[in-house]
Short mmCIF file of N, CA and C in Angstrom, two decimals:
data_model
loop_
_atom_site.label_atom_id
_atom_site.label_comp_id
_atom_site.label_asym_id
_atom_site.label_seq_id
_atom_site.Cartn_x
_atom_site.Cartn_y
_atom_site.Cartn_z
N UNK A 1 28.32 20.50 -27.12
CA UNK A 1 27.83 19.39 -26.32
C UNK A 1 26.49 19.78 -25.72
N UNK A 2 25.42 19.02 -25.73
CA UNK A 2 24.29 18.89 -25.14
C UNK A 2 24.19 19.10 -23.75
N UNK A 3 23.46 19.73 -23.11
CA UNK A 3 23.56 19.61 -21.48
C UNK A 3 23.28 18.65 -21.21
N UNK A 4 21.79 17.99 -21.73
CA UNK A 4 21.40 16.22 -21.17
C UNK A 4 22.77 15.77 -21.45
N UNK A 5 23.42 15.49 -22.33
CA UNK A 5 24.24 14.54 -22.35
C UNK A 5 25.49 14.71 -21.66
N UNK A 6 26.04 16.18 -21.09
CA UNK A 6 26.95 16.78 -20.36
C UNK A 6 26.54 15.86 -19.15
N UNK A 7 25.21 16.49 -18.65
CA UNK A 7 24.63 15.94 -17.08
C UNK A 7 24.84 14.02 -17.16
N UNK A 8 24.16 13.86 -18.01
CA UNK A 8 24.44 12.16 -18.09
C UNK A 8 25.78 11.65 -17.99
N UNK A 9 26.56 11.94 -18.77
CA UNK A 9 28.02 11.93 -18.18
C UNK A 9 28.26 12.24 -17.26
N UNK A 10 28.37 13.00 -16.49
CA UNK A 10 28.93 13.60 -15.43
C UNK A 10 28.12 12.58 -14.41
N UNK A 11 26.91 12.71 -14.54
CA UNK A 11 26.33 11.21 -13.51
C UNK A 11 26.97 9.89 -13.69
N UNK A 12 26.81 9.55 -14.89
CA UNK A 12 27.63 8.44 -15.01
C UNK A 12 29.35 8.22 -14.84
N UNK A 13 30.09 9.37 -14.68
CA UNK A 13 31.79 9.37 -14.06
C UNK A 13 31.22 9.62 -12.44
N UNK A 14 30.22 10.18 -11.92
CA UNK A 14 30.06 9.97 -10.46
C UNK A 14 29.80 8.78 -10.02
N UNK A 15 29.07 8.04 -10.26
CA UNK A 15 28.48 6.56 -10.29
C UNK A 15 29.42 5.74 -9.93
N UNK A 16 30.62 5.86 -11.24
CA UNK A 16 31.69 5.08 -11.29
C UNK A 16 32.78 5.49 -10.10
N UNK A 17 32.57 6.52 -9.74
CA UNK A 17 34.11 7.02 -9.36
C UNK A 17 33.27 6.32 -7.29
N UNK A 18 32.21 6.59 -7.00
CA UNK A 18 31.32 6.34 -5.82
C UNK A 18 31.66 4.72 -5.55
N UNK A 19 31.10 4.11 -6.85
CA UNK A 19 31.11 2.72 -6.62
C UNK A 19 32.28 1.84 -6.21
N UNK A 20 33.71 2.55 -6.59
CA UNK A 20 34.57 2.16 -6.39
C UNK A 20 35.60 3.04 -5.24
N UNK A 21 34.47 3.80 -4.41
CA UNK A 21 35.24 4.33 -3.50
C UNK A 21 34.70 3.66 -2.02
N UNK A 22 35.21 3.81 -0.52
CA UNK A 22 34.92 3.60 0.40
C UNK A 22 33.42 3.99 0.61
N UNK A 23 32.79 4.88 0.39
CA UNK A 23 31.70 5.22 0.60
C UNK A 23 30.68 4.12 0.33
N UNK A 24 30.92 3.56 -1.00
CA UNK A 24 29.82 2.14 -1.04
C UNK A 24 29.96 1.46 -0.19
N UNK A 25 31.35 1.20 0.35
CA UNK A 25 30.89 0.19 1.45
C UNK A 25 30.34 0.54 2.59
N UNK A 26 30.53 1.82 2.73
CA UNK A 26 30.21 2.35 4.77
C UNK A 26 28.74 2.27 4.00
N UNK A 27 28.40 3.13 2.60
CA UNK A 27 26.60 2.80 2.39
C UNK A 27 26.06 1.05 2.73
N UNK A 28 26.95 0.40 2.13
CA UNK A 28 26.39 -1.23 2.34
C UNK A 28 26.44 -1.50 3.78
N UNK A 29 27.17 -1.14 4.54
CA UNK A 29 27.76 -1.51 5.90
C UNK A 29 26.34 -0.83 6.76
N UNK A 30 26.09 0.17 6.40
CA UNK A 30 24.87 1.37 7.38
C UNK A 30 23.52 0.75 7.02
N UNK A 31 23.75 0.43 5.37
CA UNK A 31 21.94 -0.23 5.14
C UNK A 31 21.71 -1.87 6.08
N UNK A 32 22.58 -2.65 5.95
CA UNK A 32 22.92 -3.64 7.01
C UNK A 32 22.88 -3.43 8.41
N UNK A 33 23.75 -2.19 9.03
CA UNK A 33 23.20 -2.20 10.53
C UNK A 33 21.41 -1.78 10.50
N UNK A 34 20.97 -0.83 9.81
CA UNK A 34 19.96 -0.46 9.91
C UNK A 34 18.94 -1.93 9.62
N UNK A 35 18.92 -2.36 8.39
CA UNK A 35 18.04 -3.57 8.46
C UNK A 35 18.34 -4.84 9.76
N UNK A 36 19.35 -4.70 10.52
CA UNK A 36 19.69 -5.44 11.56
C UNK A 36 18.69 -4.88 12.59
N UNK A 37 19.21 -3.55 12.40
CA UNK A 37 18.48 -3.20 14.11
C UNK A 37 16.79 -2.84 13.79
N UNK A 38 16.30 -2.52 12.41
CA UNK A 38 15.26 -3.31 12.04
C UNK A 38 13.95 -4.02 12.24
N UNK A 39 14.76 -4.88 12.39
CA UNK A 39 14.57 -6.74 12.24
C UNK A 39 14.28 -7.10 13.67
N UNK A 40 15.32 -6.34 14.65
CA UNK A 40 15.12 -6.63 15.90
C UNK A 40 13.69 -5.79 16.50
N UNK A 41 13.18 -4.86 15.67
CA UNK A 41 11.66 -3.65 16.61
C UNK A 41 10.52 -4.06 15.51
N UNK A 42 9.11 -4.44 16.50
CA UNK A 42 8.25 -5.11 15.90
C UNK A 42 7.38 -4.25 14.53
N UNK A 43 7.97 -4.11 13.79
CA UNK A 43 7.93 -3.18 12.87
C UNK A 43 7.02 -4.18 11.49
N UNK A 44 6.15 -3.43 10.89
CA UNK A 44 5.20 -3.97 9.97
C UNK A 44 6.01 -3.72 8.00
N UNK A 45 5.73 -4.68 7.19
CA UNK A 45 5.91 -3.79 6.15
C UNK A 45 4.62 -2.91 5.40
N UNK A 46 4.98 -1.76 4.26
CA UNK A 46 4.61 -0.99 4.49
C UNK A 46 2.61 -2.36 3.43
N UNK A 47 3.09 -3.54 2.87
CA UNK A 47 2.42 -4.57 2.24
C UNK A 47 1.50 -5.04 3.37
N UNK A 48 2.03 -5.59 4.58
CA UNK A 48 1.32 -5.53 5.40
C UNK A 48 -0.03 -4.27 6.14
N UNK A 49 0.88 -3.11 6.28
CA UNK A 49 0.07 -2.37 6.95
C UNK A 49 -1.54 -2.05 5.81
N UNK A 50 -0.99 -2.25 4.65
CA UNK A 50 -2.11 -2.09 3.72
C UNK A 50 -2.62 -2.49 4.17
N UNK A 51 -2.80 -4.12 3.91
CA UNK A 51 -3.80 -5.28 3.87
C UNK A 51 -4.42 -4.97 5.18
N UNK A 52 -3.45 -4.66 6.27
CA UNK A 52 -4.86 -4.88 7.76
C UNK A 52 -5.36 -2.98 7.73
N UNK A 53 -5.01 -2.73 6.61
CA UNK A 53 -6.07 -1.34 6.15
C UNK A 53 -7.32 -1.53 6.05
N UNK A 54 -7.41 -2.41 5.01
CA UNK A 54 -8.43 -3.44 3.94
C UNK A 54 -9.52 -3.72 4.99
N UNK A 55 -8.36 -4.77 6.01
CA UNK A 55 -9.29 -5.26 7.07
C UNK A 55 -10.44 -5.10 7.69
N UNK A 56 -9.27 -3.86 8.26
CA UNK A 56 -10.01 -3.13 9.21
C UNK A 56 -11.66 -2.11 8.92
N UNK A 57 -11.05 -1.75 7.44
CA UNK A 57 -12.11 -0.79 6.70
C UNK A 57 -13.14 -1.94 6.10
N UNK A 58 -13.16 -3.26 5.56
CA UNK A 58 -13.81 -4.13 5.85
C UNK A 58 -15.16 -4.44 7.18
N UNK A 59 -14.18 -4.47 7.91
CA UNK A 59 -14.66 -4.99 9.55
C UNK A 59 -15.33 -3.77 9.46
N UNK A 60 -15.05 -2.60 9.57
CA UNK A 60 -15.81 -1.35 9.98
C UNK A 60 -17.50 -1.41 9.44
N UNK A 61 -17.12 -1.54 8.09
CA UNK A 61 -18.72 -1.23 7.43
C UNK A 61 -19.29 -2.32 7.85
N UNK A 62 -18.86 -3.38 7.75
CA UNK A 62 -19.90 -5.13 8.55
C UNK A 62 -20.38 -4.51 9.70
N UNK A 63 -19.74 -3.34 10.67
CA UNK A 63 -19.55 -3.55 12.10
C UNK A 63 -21.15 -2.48 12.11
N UNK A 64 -20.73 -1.04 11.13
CA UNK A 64 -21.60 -0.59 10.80
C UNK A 64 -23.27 -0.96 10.34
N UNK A 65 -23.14 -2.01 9.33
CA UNK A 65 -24.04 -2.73 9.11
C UNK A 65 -25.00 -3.66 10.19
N UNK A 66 -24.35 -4.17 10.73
CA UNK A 66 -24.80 -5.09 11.77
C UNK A 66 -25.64 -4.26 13.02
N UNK A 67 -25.13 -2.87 13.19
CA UNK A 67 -25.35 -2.02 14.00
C UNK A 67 -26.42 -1.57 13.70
N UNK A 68 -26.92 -0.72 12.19
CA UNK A 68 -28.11 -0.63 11.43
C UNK A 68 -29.18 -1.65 11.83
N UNK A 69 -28.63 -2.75 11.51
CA UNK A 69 -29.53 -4.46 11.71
C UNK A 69 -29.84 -4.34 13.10
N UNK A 70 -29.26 -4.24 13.82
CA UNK A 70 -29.75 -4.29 15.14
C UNK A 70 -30.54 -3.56 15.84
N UNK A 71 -30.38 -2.22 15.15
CA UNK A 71 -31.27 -1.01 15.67
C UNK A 71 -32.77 -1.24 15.24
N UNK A 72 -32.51 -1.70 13.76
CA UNK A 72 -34.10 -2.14 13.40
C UNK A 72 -34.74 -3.47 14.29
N UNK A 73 -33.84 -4.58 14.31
CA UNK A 73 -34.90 -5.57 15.16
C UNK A 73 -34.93 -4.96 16.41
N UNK A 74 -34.29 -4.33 17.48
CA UNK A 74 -34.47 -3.70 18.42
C UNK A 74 -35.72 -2.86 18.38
N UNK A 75 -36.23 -2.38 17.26
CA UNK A 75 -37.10 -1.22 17.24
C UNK A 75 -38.80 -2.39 16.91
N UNK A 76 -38.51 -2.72 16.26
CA UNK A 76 -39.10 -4.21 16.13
C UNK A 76 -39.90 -4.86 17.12
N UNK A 77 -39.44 -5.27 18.07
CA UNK A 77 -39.48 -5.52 19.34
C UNK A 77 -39.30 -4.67 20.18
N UNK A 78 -39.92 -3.59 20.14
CA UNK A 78 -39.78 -2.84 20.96
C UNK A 78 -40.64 -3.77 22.25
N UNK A 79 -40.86 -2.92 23.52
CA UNK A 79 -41.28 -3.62 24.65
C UNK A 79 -42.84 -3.17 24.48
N UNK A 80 -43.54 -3.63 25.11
CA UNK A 80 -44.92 -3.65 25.05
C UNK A 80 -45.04 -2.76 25.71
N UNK A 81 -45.96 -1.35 26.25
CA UNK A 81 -46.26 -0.70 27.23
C UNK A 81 -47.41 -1.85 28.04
N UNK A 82 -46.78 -1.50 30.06
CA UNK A 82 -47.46 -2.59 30.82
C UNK A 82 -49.00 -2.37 31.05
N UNK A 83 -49.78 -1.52 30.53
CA UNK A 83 -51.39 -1.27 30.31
C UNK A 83 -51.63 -2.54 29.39
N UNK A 84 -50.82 -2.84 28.61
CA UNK A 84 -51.39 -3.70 27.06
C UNK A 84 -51.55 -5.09 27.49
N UNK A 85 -50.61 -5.49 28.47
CA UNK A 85 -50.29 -6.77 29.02
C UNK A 85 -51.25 -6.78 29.69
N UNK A 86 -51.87 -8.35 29.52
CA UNK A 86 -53.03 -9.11 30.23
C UNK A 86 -52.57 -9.22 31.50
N UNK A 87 -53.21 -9.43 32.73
CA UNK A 87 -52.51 -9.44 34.14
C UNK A 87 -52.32 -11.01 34.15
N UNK A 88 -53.16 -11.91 33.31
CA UNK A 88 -52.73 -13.65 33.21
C UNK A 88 -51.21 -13.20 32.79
N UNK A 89 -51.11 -12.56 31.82
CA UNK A 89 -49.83 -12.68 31.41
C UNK A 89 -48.77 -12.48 31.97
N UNK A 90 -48.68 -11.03 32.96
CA UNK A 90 -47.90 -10.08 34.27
C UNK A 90 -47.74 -11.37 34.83
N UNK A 91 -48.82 -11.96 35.51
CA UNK A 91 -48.40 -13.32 36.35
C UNK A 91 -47.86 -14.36 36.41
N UNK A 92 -47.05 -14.83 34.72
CA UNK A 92 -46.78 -15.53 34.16
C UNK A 92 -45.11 -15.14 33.80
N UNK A 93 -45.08 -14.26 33.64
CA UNK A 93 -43.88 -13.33 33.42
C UNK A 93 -43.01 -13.14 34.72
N UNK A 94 -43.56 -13.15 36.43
CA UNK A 94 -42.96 -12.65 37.12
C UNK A 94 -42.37 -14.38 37.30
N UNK A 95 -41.11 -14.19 38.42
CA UNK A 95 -40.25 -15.21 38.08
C UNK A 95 -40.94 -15.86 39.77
N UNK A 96 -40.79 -17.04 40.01
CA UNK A 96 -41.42 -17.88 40.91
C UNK A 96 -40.29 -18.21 42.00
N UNK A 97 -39.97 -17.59 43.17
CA UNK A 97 -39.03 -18.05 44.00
C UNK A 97 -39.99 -18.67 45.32
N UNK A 98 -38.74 -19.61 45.65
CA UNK A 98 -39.51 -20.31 47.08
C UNK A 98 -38.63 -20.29 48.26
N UNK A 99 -39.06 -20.15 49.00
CA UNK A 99 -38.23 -19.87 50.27
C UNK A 99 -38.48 -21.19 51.47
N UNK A 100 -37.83 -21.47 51.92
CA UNK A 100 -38.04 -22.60 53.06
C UNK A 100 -38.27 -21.58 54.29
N UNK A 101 -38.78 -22.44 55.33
CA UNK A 101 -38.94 -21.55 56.72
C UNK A 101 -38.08 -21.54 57.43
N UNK A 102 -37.44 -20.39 57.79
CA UNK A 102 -36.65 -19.88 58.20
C UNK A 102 -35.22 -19.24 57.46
N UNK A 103 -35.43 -19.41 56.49
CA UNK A 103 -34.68 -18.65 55.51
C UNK A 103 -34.63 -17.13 55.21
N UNK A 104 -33.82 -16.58 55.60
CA UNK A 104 -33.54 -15.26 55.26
C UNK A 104 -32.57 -14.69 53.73
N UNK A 105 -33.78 -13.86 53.14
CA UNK A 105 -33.03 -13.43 51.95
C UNK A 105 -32.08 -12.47 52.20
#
């Protein structure tokens, strides 16, 4: 006799002899409490956790990108040094408040 085919037998009289003993059921009975109690803790599948993988690694490089983008128009616009600015302009720029008499700021 072959060992594969020794071992295959012998798996297959375990199989049989399991399936028709108490043990399948306490196994069916335990996979049931477990998917019960489960069901009840906010738990992801493992299909889900992929996809907001995706997401997230998505979102990242946009987040990255945008960040790049911003550094350049920021640099872009940089601010003027205040020597360069016309003083018409300084005067134009400062913000105009008015006060009534007797008003305290």
């Amino acid at each position: 006799m072959d060992m594969n085919t020794f071992f295959n037998d012998l798996q297959n009289k375990i199989s049989k002899a399991v399936e028709n003993s108490p043990a399948k059921d306490i196994e069916k009975n335990v996979k049931s409490m477990m998917t019960q109690g489960f069901s009840k803790l906010d738990l992801v599948t493992r299909e889900e956790f992929d996809i907001q993988t995706q997401v997230l690694a998505k979102t990242r490089a946009k987040l990255e990108a945008l960040e790049t983008r911003l550094a350049a128009l920021e640099a872009k616009a940089a601010p003027v040094s205040p020597a360069a600015v016309s003083p018409a302009a300084a005067v134009q720029a400062e913000p105009k408040v008015e006060i009534a008499k007797g008003e305290v700021l």
